[in-house]
Amino acid sequence: MLGITKLISDFREFKFKNPSYAELPINDNPEYNIPVAVNNAVFSKVPTEPLAGKLHLVCVSEDALTDILDLDPTVAESDEFVDFVGGKYLPEGALSVCHRYGGYQFGYWADQLGDGRAHILGEYLNRNGQLWQLQLKGSGETPYSRFGDGRAVLRSSIREMVASEACFYLGVPTTRAAALVVSDDHKVWRDKTYSGKARQERAAVVLRLANAWYRIGSFEILLKRREPDLACKLADFIITYHFPAIKITDENRYVKLFSEVAHRNLDMVAKWQGLGFTHGVLNTDNISLLGLTIDYGPYGFMEHYYKHYVPNSSDDMGRYAYKMQPEIVLWNLDKFAEALIPILTVEQIQEVREIQSMLAEYVENRIRNVFNLKLGLENYEVGDDLLVNELLDLMEDTMADFTATFRQLAEIKLEELSDANNQFENYWSLKKVSTGKKWQQWVKKYQQRIHLENIGEEERRKRTTIVNPIYVPRNWILQDAIADAEQNDFKKVRHLLEVLKEPFKLNEEAEKLGYSSQPPSWSFGLKLSCSS
């Protein structure tokens, strides 16, 4: 245990340590809110622009407060904490900066991007010896804002807050979200559907947490601006602070960095596929070097199974569809390799290419393992791929629900599956999938495969119920909570956070609200835009 031994009950006692990122070049541009091309820097020094008007605390993640920030949850009720999240109050030791990066957006180079509405405030070393960077999203203009106003709105901020915490409890590598505030009086204009019908919405700020916020785009901008010396400095810094298993004296450290970043991100996307999670905007600037899910925007947890599912209304070509995610992450990793070339030797470039050549097979195996586990299979056998794909085809043909089908398969007894008279009255999604023409054939294959695994019914159900959730943050549930929150009724948002802390456990109140029931008809085809 390091530092404090008990939770902080007075937020005025919360302090940052001297930030490690101060070792990197920081641009000190006094006209911080004017878009400018930044050169030879990793960060820009930028103050937050506080939310104006009366602020409301929408919700907090008590676990993030206590487990990461060593804060007693009662601290969230203090004016200092609310002002902190609103950008009005900075603890001792703060150094407010915005990160410079570039990126490929929908396959095209977009040049300098950067934190256009986010501020890294400082670093906190908690009592477990973990270093965390605190960041506000929606906290004002920066040199990277381009044509934006530096703000976020309540609906998108709720989606970010809920998804960050939900993914953590679902076992997905992710950034965290600790708190969310909204202003009664600070309004911004947004065209939610890009139809030319902008309306005013209330501005909000999310307090986000991560060990670091570096992205593939952090190196891409250095490649495009021909700053190889800074690329070396940044790579060495990231290795020192975030990849301690790689020795800084190792001549092959950049090759090993690529390998680690690649495998972490492919492990992450395999988790996504197993949960039906579709990010929506897998641009290179949204790919974390730490292998974390970051920048939750128009994401969606797929409802009825459709391999080409696209939650983002801006993605007309389906580039970031559910099925495409592994391929797109591989494409993005190719861009990361390209960005590292100026700091690699000829031999090291070849080593990176050899690693790249094995990544597609690696992610295929990871996804195969994820789906096998969803069916209770720990040992891979020839034919397992076909078993999984035939089930997915049945689900797609019958428009059966992704999350519910796997969960209900986990709960039902195997012998009930083969009962021709079973109407699956208590299993609404299995009832759908059982109407498929090849359902009985699939059930027989599945039963034979479980028999080959040599596990009993109790063990099968134990294996499957710990990986197949009952609850995920479906878009319709989020929309329902957002509608209440826009009227300053935050009960549903807070309750949703509590439910999603235990997504594999039945919650009576969530059942009353229909969170695991068949989604309402109005939710069909619900899509989100990047407007936030």
XYZ file of C-alpha atoms in Angstrom:
532
model
C 0.000 0.000 0.000
C 1.295 3.451 -0.891
C 0.367 6.927 0.227
C -2.933 7.213 2.067
C -4.342 4.389 4.148
C -7.956 5.528 4.288
C -10.420 7.152 1.914
C -10.347 10.922 1.480
C -13.513 12.487 2.920
C -12.674 16.137 2.143
C -12.022 16.781 -1.551
C -9.813 19.758 -0.676
C -7.270 17.186 0.526
C -7.115 15.472 -2.874
C -3.797 16.264 -4.587
C -2.073 15.339 -7.810
C 1.539 14.148 -7.988
C 4.049 15.802 -10.289
C 2.827 14.488 -13.657
C 5.109 12.211 -15.631
C 3.827 13.740 -18.869
C 5.578 17.015 -17.927
C 8.756 15.280 -19.167
C 7.398 15.478 -22.728
C 7.380 18.646 -24.869
C 4.387 20.855 -24.042
C 3.390 23.720 -26.317
C 2.657 26.891 -24.336
C 0.417 28.830 -26.694
C -1.267 31.762 -24.902
C -4.090 31.856 -27.476
C -5.165 28.402 -26.420
C -8.699 28.594 -27.842
C -7.680 29.451 -31.397
C -7.169 26.460 -33.730
C -3.531 26.220 -34.720
C -1.124 23.689 -36.242
C 1.036 22.548 -33.333
C 4.555 21.304 -34.025
C 7.257 19.547 -32.004
C 5.049 18.939 -28.981
C 3.060 16.055 -27.517
C 0.739 18.291 -25.487
C -0.507 21.847 -25.376
C -0.917 23.688 -22.086
C -4.600 24.657 -22.011
C -6.791 25.795 -19.100
C -10.276 24.412 -18.666
C -13.240 26.620 -19.489
C -15.683 26.083 -16.588
C -19.315 25.269 -17.218
C -21.465 28.323 -16.542
C -24.630 28.406 -14.476
C -26.087 26.036 -11.920
C -24.485 22.585 -12.006
C -26.163 19.269 -11.190
C -24.327 16.081 -10.303
C -25.994 13.557 -12.613
C -24.208 10.455 -11.312
C -20.960 9.005 -10.040
C -19.267 5.634 -10.182
C -18.713 4.890 -6.516
C -16.282 2.098 -7.340
C -14.177 4.398 -9.522
C -14.115 6.992 -6.750
C -13.080 4.550 -4.048
C -10.957 2.001 -5.934
C -9.097 4.413 -8.221
C -9.190 7.874 -6.623
C -9.260 6.877 -2.929
C -12.314 9.104 -2.427
C -15.107 8.473 0.023
C -18.324 8.521 -2.065
C -19.715 11.291 0.164
C -17.116 13.604 -1.400
C -19.264 13.665 -4.546
C -21.872 15.672 -2.631
C -19.441 18.547 -1.990
C -19.409 21.794 -3.947
C -15.657 21.404 -4.505
C -16.088 18.071 -6.245
C -18.957 19.261 -8.444
C -16.953 22.374 -9.343
C -13.951 20.172 -10.092
C -15.900 18.063 -12.590
C -17.381 21.252 -14.047
C -13.888 22.629 -14.679
C -14.061 25.361 -12.032
C -11.721 23.948 -9.391
C -8.287 22.354 -9.807
C -6.604 20.446 -6.969
C -3.026 21.090 -5.945
C -0.485 19.752 -8.442
C -2.740 20.017 -11.499
C -1.229 20.587 -14.940
C -4.011 21.007 -17.495
C -2.971 19.873 -20.973
C -4.527 18.660 -24.211
C -2.957 15.873 -26.270
C -1.878 16.388 -29.866
C -2.575 13.563 -32.332
C -3.720 12.929 -35.871
C -5.668 10.128 -37.465
C -7.359 8.370 -40.344
C -11.098 8.952 -40.203
C -13.215 6.552 -42.265
C -10.037 5.539 -44.095
C -8.841 9.048 -45.026
C -6.058 11.036 -43.390
C -7.620 13.889 -41.403
C -4.341 15.559 -40.364
C -4.102 17.139 -36.917
C -6.943 16.230 -34.598
C -6.110 16.212 -30.884
C -8.182 16.781 -27.749
C -10.733 19.235 -29.070
C -12.855 19.264 -25.916
C -10.918 17.303 -23.348
C -8.332 18.313 -20.755
C -5.949 16.008 -18.907
C -5.820 17.605 -15.463
C -3.094 15.677 -13.705
C -1.882 12.313 -12.441
C -2.912 10.605 -9.247
C -0.929 7.844 -7.555
C -3.433 5.840 -5.532
C -2.948 3.738 -2.435
C -2.477 0.615 -4.579
C 0.466 2.188 -6.370
C -1.473 2.717 -9.599
C -0.941 5.877 -11.650
C -4.108 7.330 -13.170
C -4.656 10.352 -15.398
C -7.838 12.336 -14.795
C -9.430 13.939 -17.816
C -12.487 16.149 -18.294
C -14.460 15.736 -21.514
C -16.586 18.697 -22.554
C -14.454 21.198 -20.653
C -13.874 23.891 -23.269
C -12.034 24.923 -26.416
C -8.453 23.961 -27.201
C -6.013 24.526 -30.090
C -7.395 21.244 -31.468
C -11.077 22.209 -31.424
C -11.117 23.086 -35.120
C -14.742 24.062 -35.741
C -16.077 22.711 -32.433
C -17.045 24.595 -29.319
C -15.177 22.363 -26.899
C -18.382 21.145 -25.290
C -20.343 17.913 -24.934
C -24.070 17.523 -24.350
C -25.955 15.563 -21.722
C -27.175 12.687 -23.931
C -23.713 11.791 -25.227
C -22.140 12.265 -21.807
C -24.587 9.837 -20.213
C -23.841 7.302 -22.942
C -20.090 7.669 -22.310
C -20.462 7.436 -18.550
C -22.667 4.350 -18.620
C -20.786 2.477 -21.342
C -17.375 3.035 -19.759
C -18.491 1.522 -16.478
C -20.619 -1.206 -18.097
C -17.741 -2.402 -20.262
C -15.459 -2.546 -17.227
C -17.834 -4.874 -15.393
C -18.356 -6.925 -18.552
C -14.612 -7.593 -18.600
C -13.751 -5.344 -21.533
C -10.503 -3.323 -21.333
C -11.717 0.261 -21.112
C -11.232 3.742 -19.813
C -13.342 4.516 -16.744
C -15.802 7.288 -15.931
C -16.033 8.634 -12.390
C -18.624 11.409 -12.510
C -20.910 13.501 -14.708
C -22.256 17.020 -14.217
C -24.671 19.080 -16.304
C -25.474 22.795 -16.345
C -28.972 24.238 -16.219
C -27.901 27.381 -18.036
C -24.943 26.577 -20.279
C -26.422 25.711 -23.681
C -24.830 24.629 -26.957
C -26.232 24.145 -30.446
C -26.290 20.641 -31.906
C -27.693 19.160 -35.104
C -28.386 15.679 -33.776
C -29.395 14.134 -37.103
C -27.345 16.350 -39.443
C -30.583 17.462 -41.041
C -29.995 21.187 -40.727
C -32.311 21.378 -37.720
C -29.965 22.310 -34.883
C -31.364 22.826 -31.404
C -29.987 23.982 -28.094
C -28.941 21.337 -25.606
C -27.445 21.574 -22.126
C -23.692 21.248 -21.819
C -22.254 18.501 -19.631
C -18.818 17.267 -18.538
C -17.618 13.722 -17.805
C -14.674 12.955 -15.535
C -12.798 10.161 -17.331
C -9.964 8.032 -15.968
C -7.194 6.079 -17.694
C -3.599 5.146 -17.060
C -2.817 7.160 -20.211
C -4.586 8.559 -23.273
C -2.055 7.867 -26.045
C -3.425 6.623 -29.360
C -2.176 5.332 -32.687
C -2.712 8.895 -33.890
C -0.146 10.103 -31.325
C 2.549 8.654 -33.586
C 0.812 9.242 -36.910
C 0.985 13.025 -36.513
C 4.737 12.742 -35.822
C 5.182 10.702 -38.982
C 3.248 13.182 -41.121
C 5.046 16.192 -39.613
C 8.434 14.459 -39.909
C 9.349 14.558 -36.236
C 11.235 11.250 -35.727
C 13.251 12.497 -32.745
C 10.043 13.266 -30.893
C 8.657 9.867 -31.939
C 11.672 8.196 -30.279
C 11.216 10.296 -27.162
C 7.500 9.510 -26.966
C 8.014 5.790 -27.590
C 10.686 5.568 -24.886
C 8.464 7.478 -22.488
C 5.461 5.216 -23.112
C 7.599 2.101 -22.704
C 9.108 3.399 -19.444
C 5.820 4.334 -17.816
C 3.281 1.983 -19.368
C 5.104 -1.114 -20.631
C 7.597 -1.872 -17.849
C 8.043 -5.465 -19.048
C 9.906 -4.027 -22.051
C 13.440 -2.986 -21.094
C 14.307 0.532 -22.180
C 17.835 -0.706 -22.963
C 16.508 -3.324 -25.384
C 17.489 -2.444 -28.960
C 14.286 -4.144 -30.139
C 12.042 -2.232 -27.740
C 10.027 -0.518 -30.490
C 9.311 -3.862 -32.156
C 8.158 -5.231 -28.812
C 6.049 -2.115 -28.255
C 4.286 -2.717 -31.569
C 3.670 -6.357 -30.691
C 2.255 -5.514 -27.274
C -0.021 -2.758 -28.599
C -1.255 -5.025 -31.393
C -2.048 -8.018 -29.201
C -3.741 -5.927 -26.513
C -6.037 -4.307 -29.069
C -6.871 -7.630 -30.705
C -7.689 -9.132 -27.316
C -9.997 -6.170 -26.785
C -11.823 -6.525 -30.114
C -12.347 -10.238 -29.431
C -14.143 -9.233 -26.230
C -16.266 -6.779 -28.215
C -17.312 -9.450 -30.689
C -18.360 -11.798 -27.919
C -20.650 -9.151 -26.420
C -22.086 -7.804 -29.663
C -20.480 -4.434 -28.892
C -19.962 -2.221 -31.934
C -17.839 0.877 -31.359
C -19.142 2.860 -34.299
C -16.098 5.050 -35.034
C -12.908 2.987 -35.221
C -10.712 5.755 -36.612
C -7.007 5.461 -35.802
C -7.270 8.354 -33.355
C -9.772 6.250 -31.373
C -7.405 3.295 -30.893
C -5.604 3.334 -27.540
C -1.970 2.270 -27.349
C -2.843 0.588 -24.041
C -5.503 -1.577 -25.679
C -8.430 0.208 -24.012
C -11.870 1.000 -25.382
C -11.892 4.789 -25.644
C -14.091 7.595 -26.974
C -17.559 6.137 -26.676
C -19.716 7.858 -29.258
C -22.339 6.255 -31.527
C -21.688 2.749 -30.192
C -24.291 0.040 -29.852
C -24.741 -3.316 -28.164
C -26.320 -5.299 -30.968
C -29.863 -6.488 -30.304
C -31.173 -8.892 -32.971
C -28.138 -10.519 -34.518
C -27.032 -9.007 -37.810
C -23.402 -9.356 -38.823
C -23.531 -6.071 -40.747
C -24.935 -4.126 -37.776
C -23.956 -0.421 -37.869
C -24.988 1.807 -34.931
C -23.558 5.013 -36.414
C -25.852 6.847 -38.816
C -22.782 8.616 -40.248
C -21.236 5.323 -41.410
C -23.045 5.073 -44.745
C -20.673 2.461 -46.166
C -20.698 0.205 -43.103
C -16.932 0.525 -42.689
C -17.226 0.039 -38.939
C -19.957 -2.610 -38.903
C -19.867 -5.318 -36.225
C -18.452 -7.910 -38.622
C -15.736 -5.524 -39.816
C -14.273 -4.618 -36.425
C -11.420 -7.182 -36.309
C -10.411 -6.321 -39.871
C -10.513 -2.585 -39.159
C -8.412 -2.915 -36.012
C -5.866 -4.840 -38.099
C -5.953 -2.020 -40.681
C -5.370 0.511 -37.929
C -2.458 -1.516 -36.574
C -0.918 -1.443 -40.050
C -1.041 2.354 -39.796
C 0.661 2.169 -36.408
C 3.442 0.061 -37.915
C 3.763 2.598 -40.718
C 4.090 5.431 -38.184
C 6.938 3.620 -36.420
C 9.033 3.043 -39.565
C 11.178 6.220 -39.165
C 12.475 4.973 -35.804
C 13.068 1.361 -36.883
C 16.072 -0.232 -38.571
C 15.640 -2.217 -41.782
C 15.851 -5.442 -39.775
C 13.291 -4.208 -37.262
C 10.879 -3.226 -40.020
C 11.054 -6.807 -41.251
C 10.411 -8.102 -37.722
C 7.342 -5.901 -37.412
C 6.081 -7.179 -40.752
C 6.511 -10.756 -39.565
C 4.440 -9.954 -36.494
C 1.804 -8.333 -38.695
C 1.587 -11.443 -40.841
C 0.418 -13.470 -37.837
C -2.091 -11.022 -36.360
C -5.114 -12.034 -38.461
C -4.800 -15.640 -37.329
C -4.257 -14.475 -33.753
C -7.489 -12.471 -33.578
C -9.439 -15.257 -35.318
C -8.293 -17.645 -32.597
C -9.150 -15.177 -29.849
C -12.664 -14.687 -31.211
C -13.077 -18.456 -31.617
C -12.137 -18.939 -27.964
C -14.565 -16.237 -26.836
C -17.508 -17.842 -28.636
C -16.566 -21.337 -27.518
C -16.657 -20.137 -23.922
C -20.083 -18.595 -24.526
C -21.290 -22.119 -25.326
C -19.457 -23.658 -22.373
C -16.610 -25.150 -24.407
C -13.086 -24.750 -23.082
C -11.355 -27.154 -25.452
C -11.359 -26.411 -29.168
C -12.385 -29.250 -31.487
C -12.610 -29.350 -35.266
C -16.147 -28.319 -36.166
C -16.599 -25.810 -33.342
C -16.430 -22.896 -35.782
C -19.277 -24.428 -37.754
C -21.311 -24.970 -34.585
C -20.975 -21.289 -33.642
C -21.605 -19.988 -37.153
C -24.707 -22.156 -37.616
C -26.145 -20.728 -34.397
C -25.386 -17.173 -35.532
C -27.014 -17.892 -38.905
C -30.114 -19.179 -37.120
C -30.186 -16.047 -34.984
C -29.831 -13.823 -38.019
C -32.541 -15.675 -39.987
C -35.018 -15.471 -37.087
C -33.979 -12.000 -35.862
C -33.203 -13.474 -32.455
C -31.513 -11.282 -29.871
C -27.744 -11.660 -29.492
C -27.389 -11.081 -25.735
C -30.607 -12.821 -24.738
C -30.084 -15.904 -26.913
C -26.707 -16.730 -25.403
C -27.920 -15.988 -21.873
C -31.035 -18.106 -22.278
C -28.969 -20.959 -23.723
C -26.893 -20.691 -20.561
C -29.924 -20.881 -18.278
C -32.050 -23.550 -19.949
C -31.440 -27.248 -19.398
C -29.977 -29.107 -22.353
C -32.757 -31.670 -22.318
C -35.335 -28.884 -22.685
C -33.688 -27.707 -25.895
C -34.470 -30.970 -27.694
C -38.071 -31.196 -26.485
C -40.091 -30.798 -29.679
C -43.113 -29.657 -27.653
C -41.197 -26.945 -25.827
C -42.666 -23.551 -26.655
C -39.900 -21.683 -24.767
C -42.473 -19.486 -23.061
C -39.928 -18.295 -20.488
C -37.208 -17.735 -23.081
C -38.412 -15.141 -25.553
C -35.292 -15.082 -27.713
C -34.862 -18.859 -27.805
C -38.486 -18.998 -28.884
C -37.530 -16.945 -31.921
C -34.417 -18.875 -32.819
C -36.223 -22.205 -32.397
C -38.413 -21.331 -35.387
C -35.370 -21.688 -37.635
C -35.451 -24.604 -40.057
C -32.215 -26.139 -38.816
C -32.800 -25.549 -35.096
C -33.261 -29.172 -34.082
C -30.209 -30.198 -36.097
C -28.166 -27.556 -34.309
C -29.438 -28.600 -30.868
C -28.416 -32.201 -31.561
C -24.909 -31.063 -32.592
C -24.613 -28.899 -29.504
C -25.670 -31.695 -27.163
C -23.161 -34.059 -28.782
C -20.435 -31.440 -28.471
C -21.166 -30.907 -24.759
C -21.046 -34.660 -24.274
C -17.636 -34.694 -25.965
C -16.491 -31.929 -23.595
C -17.380 -34.373 -20.811
C -18.995 -31.846 -18.483
C -22.229 -32.108 -16.562
C -25.199 -29.768 -16.760
C -24.203 -27.868 -13.641
C -20.709 -27.197 -14.942
C -22.009 -26.134 -18.366
C -24.383 -23.633 -16.810
C -21.694 -22.372 -14.440
C -19.304 -21.759 -17.334
C -21.864 -20.037 -19.524
C -23.633 -17.830 -16.974
C -20.371 -16.107 -15.990
C -19.612 -15.001 -19.560
C -23.095 -14.332 -20.985
C -24.605 -11.216 -19.386
C -28.258 -10.632 -18.606
C -27.888 -6.875 -18.957
C -25.996 -4.636 -21.371
C -26.562 -0.902 -21.985
C -28.907 -1.245 -24.906
C -29.585 1.950 -26.838
C -33.290 1.960 -25.965
C -32.528 1.697 -22.233
C -30.074 4.558 -22.519
C -32.575 6.660 -24.467
C -35.163 6.092 -21.755
C -32.743 7.191 -19.020
C -31.577 10.190 -21.066
C -35.159 11.408 -21.575
C -35.664 11.543 -17.796
C -32.243 13.096 -17.199
C -33.042 15.931 -19.584
C -35.805 16.823 -17.106
C -33.295 16.696 -14.208
C -34.567 13.292 -13.095
C -31.404 11.226 -12.769
C -32.829 8.178 -10.981
C -32.790 5.901 -14.042
C -29.215 6.811 -14.960
C -28.050 6.070 -11.433
C -30.042 2.855 -11.238
C -28.681 1.730 -14.603
C -25.129 2.169 -13.317
C -25.995 -0.013 -10.321
C -27.561 -2.737 -12.490
C -24.595 -2.808 -14.860
C -22.155 -3.278 -11.976
C -23.472 -6.852 -11.832
C -24.500 -7.616 -15.431
C -24.529 -11.404 -14.884
C -26.840 -11.268 -11.861
C -30.636 -11.014 -11.978
C -31.927 -7.662 -10.697
C -35.607 -7.530 -9.728
C -36.001 -3.808 -10.368
C -34.306 -4.121 -13.753
C -36.694 -6.947 -14.613
C -39.671 -4.733 -13.805
C -38.255 -2.129 -16.178
C -37.876 -4.759 -18.904
C -34.100 -4.519 -19.222
C -33.777 -8.194 -20.196
C -37.120 -8.407 -22.012
C -37.757 -8.137 -25.708
C -36.837 -4.551 -26.739
C -39.764 -2.253 -27.542
C -40.705 -1.870 -31.187
C -39.638 1.791 -31.247
C -36.027 0.749 -30.611
C -35.759 -1.204 -33.862
C -33.011 0.240 -36.040
C -32.118 2.917 -33.500
C -28.916 4.646 -34.599
C -26.750 7.380 -33.194
C -24.697 10.072 -34.889
C -21.325 11.547 -33.975
C -23.117 14.749 -32.906
C -22.323 15.293 -29.246
